[in-house]
Structures are given as structure tokens and as C-alpha cells.
Coordinates of C-alpha atoms in Angstrom, one line a residue:
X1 CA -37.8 -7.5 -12.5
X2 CA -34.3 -6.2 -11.3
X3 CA -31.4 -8.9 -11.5
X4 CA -29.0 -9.2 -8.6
X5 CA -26.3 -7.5 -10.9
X6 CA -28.7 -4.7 -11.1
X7 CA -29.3 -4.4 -7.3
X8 CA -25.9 -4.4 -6.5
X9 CA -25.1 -1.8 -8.9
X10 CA -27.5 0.5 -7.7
X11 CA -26.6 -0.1 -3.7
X12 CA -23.2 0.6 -4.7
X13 CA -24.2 3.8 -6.3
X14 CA -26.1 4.9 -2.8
X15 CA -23.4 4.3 -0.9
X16 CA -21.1 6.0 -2.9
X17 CA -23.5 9.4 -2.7
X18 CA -24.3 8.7 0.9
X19 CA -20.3 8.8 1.4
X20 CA -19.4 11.8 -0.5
X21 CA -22.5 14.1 0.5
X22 CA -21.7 13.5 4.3
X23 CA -20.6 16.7 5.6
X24 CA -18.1 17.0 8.5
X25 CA -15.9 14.3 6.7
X26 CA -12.9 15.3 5.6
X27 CA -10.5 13.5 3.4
X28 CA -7.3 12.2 4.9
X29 CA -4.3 14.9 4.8
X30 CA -1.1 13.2 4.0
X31 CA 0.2 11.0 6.4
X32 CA 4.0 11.4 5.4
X33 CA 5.5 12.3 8.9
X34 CA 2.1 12.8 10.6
X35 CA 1.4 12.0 14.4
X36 CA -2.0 10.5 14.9
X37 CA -4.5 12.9 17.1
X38 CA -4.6 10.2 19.5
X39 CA -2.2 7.5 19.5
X40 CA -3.1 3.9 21.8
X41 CA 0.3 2.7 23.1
X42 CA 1.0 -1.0 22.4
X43 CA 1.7 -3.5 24.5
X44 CA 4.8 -4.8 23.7
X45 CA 6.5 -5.4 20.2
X46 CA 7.7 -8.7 18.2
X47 CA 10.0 -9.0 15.1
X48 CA 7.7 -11.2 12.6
X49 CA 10.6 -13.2 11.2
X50 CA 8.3 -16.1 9.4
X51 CA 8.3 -13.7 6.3
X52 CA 10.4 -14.6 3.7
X53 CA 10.8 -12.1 0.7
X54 CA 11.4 -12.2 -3.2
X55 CA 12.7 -10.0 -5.1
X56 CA 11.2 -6.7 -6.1
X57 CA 9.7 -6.5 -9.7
X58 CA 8.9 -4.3 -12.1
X59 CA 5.5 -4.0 -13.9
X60 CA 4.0 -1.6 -16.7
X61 CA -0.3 -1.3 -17.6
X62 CA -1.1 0.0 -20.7
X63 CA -4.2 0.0 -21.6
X64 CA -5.2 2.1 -25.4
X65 CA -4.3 5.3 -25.5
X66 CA -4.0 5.9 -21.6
X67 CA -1.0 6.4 -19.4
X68 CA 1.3 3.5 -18.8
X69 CA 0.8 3.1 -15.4
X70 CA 3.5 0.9 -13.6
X71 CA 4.0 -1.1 -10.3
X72 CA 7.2 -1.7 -8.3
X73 CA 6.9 -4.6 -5.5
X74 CA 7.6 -6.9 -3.5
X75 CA 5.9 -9.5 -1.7
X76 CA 6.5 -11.0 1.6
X77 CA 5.0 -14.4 2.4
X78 CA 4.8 -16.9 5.3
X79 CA 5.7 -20.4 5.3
X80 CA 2.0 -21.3 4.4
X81 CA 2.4 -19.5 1.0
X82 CA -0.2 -17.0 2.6
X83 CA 0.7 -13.0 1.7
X84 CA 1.8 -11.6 4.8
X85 CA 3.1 -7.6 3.3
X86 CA 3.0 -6.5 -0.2
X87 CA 4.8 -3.0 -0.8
X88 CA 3.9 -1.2 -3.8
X89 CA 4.6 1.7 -5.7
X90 CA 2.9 2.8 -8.0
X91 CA 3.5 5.4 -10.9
X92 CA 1.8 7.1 -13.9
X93 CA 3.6 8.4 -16.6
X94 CA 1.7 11.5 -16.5
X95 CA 1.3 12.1 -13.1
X96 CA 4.3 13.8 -11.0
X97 CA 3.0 12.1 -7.8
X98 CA 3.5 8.4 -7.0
X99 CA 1.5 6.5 -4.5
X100 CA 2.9 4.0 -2.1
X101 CA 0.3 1.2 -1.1
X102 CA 0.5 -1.6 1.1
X103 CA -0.9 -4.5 1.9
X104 CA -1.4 -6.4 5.3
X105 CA -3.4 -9.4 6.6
X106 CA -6.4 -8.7 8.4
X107 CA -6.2 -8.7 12.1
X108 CA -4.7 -5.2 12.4
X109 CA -5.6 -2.8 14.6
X110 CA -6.9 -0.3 11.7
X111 CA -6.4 3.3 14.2
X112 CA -3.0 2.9 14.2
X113 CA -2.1 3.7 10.9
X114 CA 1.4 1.3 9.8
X115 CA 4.8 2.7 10.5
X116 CA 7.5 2.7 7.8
X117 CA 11.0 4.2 8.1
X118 CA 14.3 3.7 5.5
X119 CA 17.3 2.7 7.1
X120 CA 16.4 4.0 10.7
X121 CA 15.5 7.2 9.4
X122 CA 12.4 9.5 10.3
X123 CA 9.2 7.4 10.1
X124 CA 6.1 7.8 7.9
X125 CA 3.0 6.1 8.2
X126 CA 0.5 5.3 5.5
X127 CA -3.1 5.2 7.0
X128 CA -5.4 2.1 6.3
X129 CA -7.7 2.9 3.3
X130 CA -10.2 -0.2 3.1
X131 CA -10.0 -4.1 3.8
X132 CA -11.6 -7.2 1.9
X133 CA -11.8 -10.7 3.2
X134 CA -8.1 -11.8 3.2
X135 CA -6.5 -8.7 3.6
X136 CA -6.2 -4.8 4.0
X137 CA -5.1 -2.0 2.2
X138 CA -2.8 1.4 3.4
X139 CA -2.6 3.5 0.5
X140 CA -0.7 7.7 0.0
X141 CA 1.0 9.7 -1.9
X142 CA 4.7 8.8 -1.9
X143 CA 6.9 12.2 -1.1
X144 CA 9.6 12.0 -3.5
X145 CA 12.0 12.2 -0.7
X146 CA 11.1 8.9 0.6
X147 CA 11.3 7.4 -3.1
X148 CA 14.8 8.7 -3.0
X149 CA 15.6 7.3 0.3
X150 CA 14.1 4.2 -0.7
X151 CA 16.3 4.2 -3.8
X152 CA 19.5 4.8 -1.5
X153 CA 18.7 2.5 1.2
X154 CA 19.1 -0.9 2.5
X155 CA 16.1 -1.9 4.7
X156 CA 12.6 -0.5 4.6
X157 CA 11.2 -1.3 8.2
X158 CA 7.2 -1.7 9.0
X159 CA 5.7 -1.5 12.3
X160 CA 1.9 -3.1 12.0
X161 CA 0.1 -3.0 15.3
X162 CA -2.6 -6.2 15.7
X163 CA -5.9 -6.5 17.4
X164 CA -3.8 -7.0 20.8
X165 CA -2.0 -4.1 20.4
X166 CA 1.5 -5.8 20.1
X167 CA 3.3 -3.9 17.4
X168 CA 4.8 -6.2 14.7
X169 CA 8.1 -5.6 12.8
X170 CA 9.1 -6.8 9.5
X171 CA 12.6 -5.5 7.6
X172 CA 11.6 -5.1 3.8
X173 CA 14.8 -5.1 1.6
X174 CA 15.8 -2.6 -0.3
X175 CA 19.1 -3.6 -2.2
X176 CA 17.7 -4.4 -5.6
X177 CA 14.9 -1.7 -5.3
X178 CA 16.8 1.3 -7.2
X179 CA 17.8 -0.9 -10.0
X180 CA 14.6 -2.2 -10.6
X181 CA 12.7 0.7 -10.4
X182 CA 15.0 2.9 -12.5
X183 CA 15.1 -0.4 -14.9
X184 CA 13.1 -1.6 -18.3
X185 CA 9.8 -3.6 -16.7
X186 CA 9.7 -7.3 -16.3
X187 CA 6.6 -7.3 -18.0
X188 CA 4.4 -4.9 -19.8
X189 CA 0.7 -5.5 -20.1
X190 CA -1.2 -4.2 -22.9
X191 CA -4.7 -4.1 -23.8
X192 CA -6.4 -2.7 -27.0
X193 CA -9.8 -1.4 -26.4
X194 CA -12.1 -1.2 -29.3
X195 CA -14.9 1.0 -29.7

């Protein structure tokens, strides 16, 4: 008799072939600089100023003989302690594209993909790419341009839209963001696999 692990390992593995044999789905193109085909207008904007921020960090994955893989962030938090914006980016040693990857609470209005600009500069959005039960996820490549205008700037600015359609800003700082990513990790996790 199947055990739940079992189940759940085989329902995982219909939906992942039920998702990828669905024709007429295309994979998201890159969203750097990319108008949405149809875009709802909000109605009205707020700065969310409850967030405070700590500083960005520097962390490295290596795991046998793979790629070091390493994460830049920082993490924004209400009062509550509760996560309110996590930036991320994330790089392979291997790999000459980096992804940027954020993440939000729940409550967003998921068709209107988050807003990001450096400084006041030309915006990019990064669309949503899947939610769990505290918070979701917008995940893309990261153009090196905007790596380098992250590197040069001062703010980084989201604009969230909620499930009332009020867009919500936050201003990310940037100021320790070049040193730390150019820098030696904080940390450096390692894991030996033997086989």
C-alpha cells in the first residue's frame, strides 16, 4: 500500500507533465523593461514606510564539486518582525547570467507584475513566479546593466500593487550594495556529498 510520501511524489510528478505538455503556454519573455499586454490602473499609491531595512549580505553555497552559487540580499521587515521585501541576487560561478528574485507578502495583486527602478531611472518589472502560504515570489534574469546601476546607485525603488489595487512603494537602499557584492562572502556554506 502507497504511503502519503509516495502519493505526493507521484501527484507532483502529474502535474509537472500536465504543465510542460500544455500547448499554447509559452514561457515568460524577459520582463526587463517590458509593458504588460494589458495593464489595470491603480487606484491611488502609498509609500509603505513601516519597513525598516538591514544591511545587505553576502552569501556563497557550495555544495561537492558543483558551482558555488551565491546570494546578495537584503531584507526588509515590519515592526512585527514579519518579512515585508526580500531582494535577492543570485549568481553562479559558471553561469554569465544572474537572476534577481524577490520576495513579497501575500496580498498582491499577482497581474501586475512588481515595478523596480535605480535611482529614478527606467523601470523593470520582475513578474510573479509562484506563492506559498506566507509569501510570494518574482523571479528573472538580471540584465547586467541593471547590476551595474545597482552597483552605482543609491535607492532601488519597488512599486507592489495589492488586492485593492493601491500601488505600494518601498525605497531599498543601495549604499553598501557594490561593496558587498564585489566583497569576500559573510558566510560560505559547504556541504560534502558522499556517494
Amino acid at each position: 500500500m502507497p504511503n502519503a510520501r509516495d502519493c505526493l511524489a507521484i501527484l507532483l510528478l502529474i502535474t509537472i507533465a500536465g504543465a510542460t505538455a500544455a500547448p499554447g503556454h509559452a514561457a515568460p519573455k524577459g520582463a526587463q523593461g517590458e509593458k504588460p499586454a494589458a495593464e489595470v490602473a491603480t487606484r491611488g499609491q502609498r509609500e509603505a514606510k513601516d519597513i525598516s531595512y538591514g544591511g545587505w549580505q553576502k552569501l556563497c553555497f557550495k555544495a561537492g564539486g558543483a558551482p558555488t552559487l551565491c546570494r546578495t540580499s537584503i531584507t526588509g521587515q515590519f515592526a512585527t518582525g514579519q518579512t515585508a521585501v526580500r531582494v535577492d541576487l543570485i549568481e553562479r560561478e559558471d553561469a554569465a547570467t544572474a537572476r534577481l528574485q524577490l520576495f513579497v507578502p501575500v496580498g498582491m495583486y499577482l497581474q501586475h507584475a512588481p515595478r523596480l527602478s535605480v535611482d529614478q531611472g527606467a523601470p523593470f518589472r520582475l513578474p510573479y513566479t509562484w506563492c506559498l502560504t506566507n509569501l510570494c515570489i518574482a523571479a528573472d534574469v538580471a540584465a547586467p546593466k541593471i547590476i551595474r546601476k545597482m552597483e552605482s546607485g543609491k535607492t532601488l525603488t519597488l512599486e507592489l500593487v495589492d488586492s485593492n489595487l493601491l500601488a505600494l512603494t518601498t525605497s531599498i537602499p543601495l549604499a553598501q550594495f557594490a561593496s558587498v557584492h564585489k566583497g569576500t562572502p559573510a558566510r560560505t556554506l559547504e556541504q560534502q556529498i558522499d556517494e
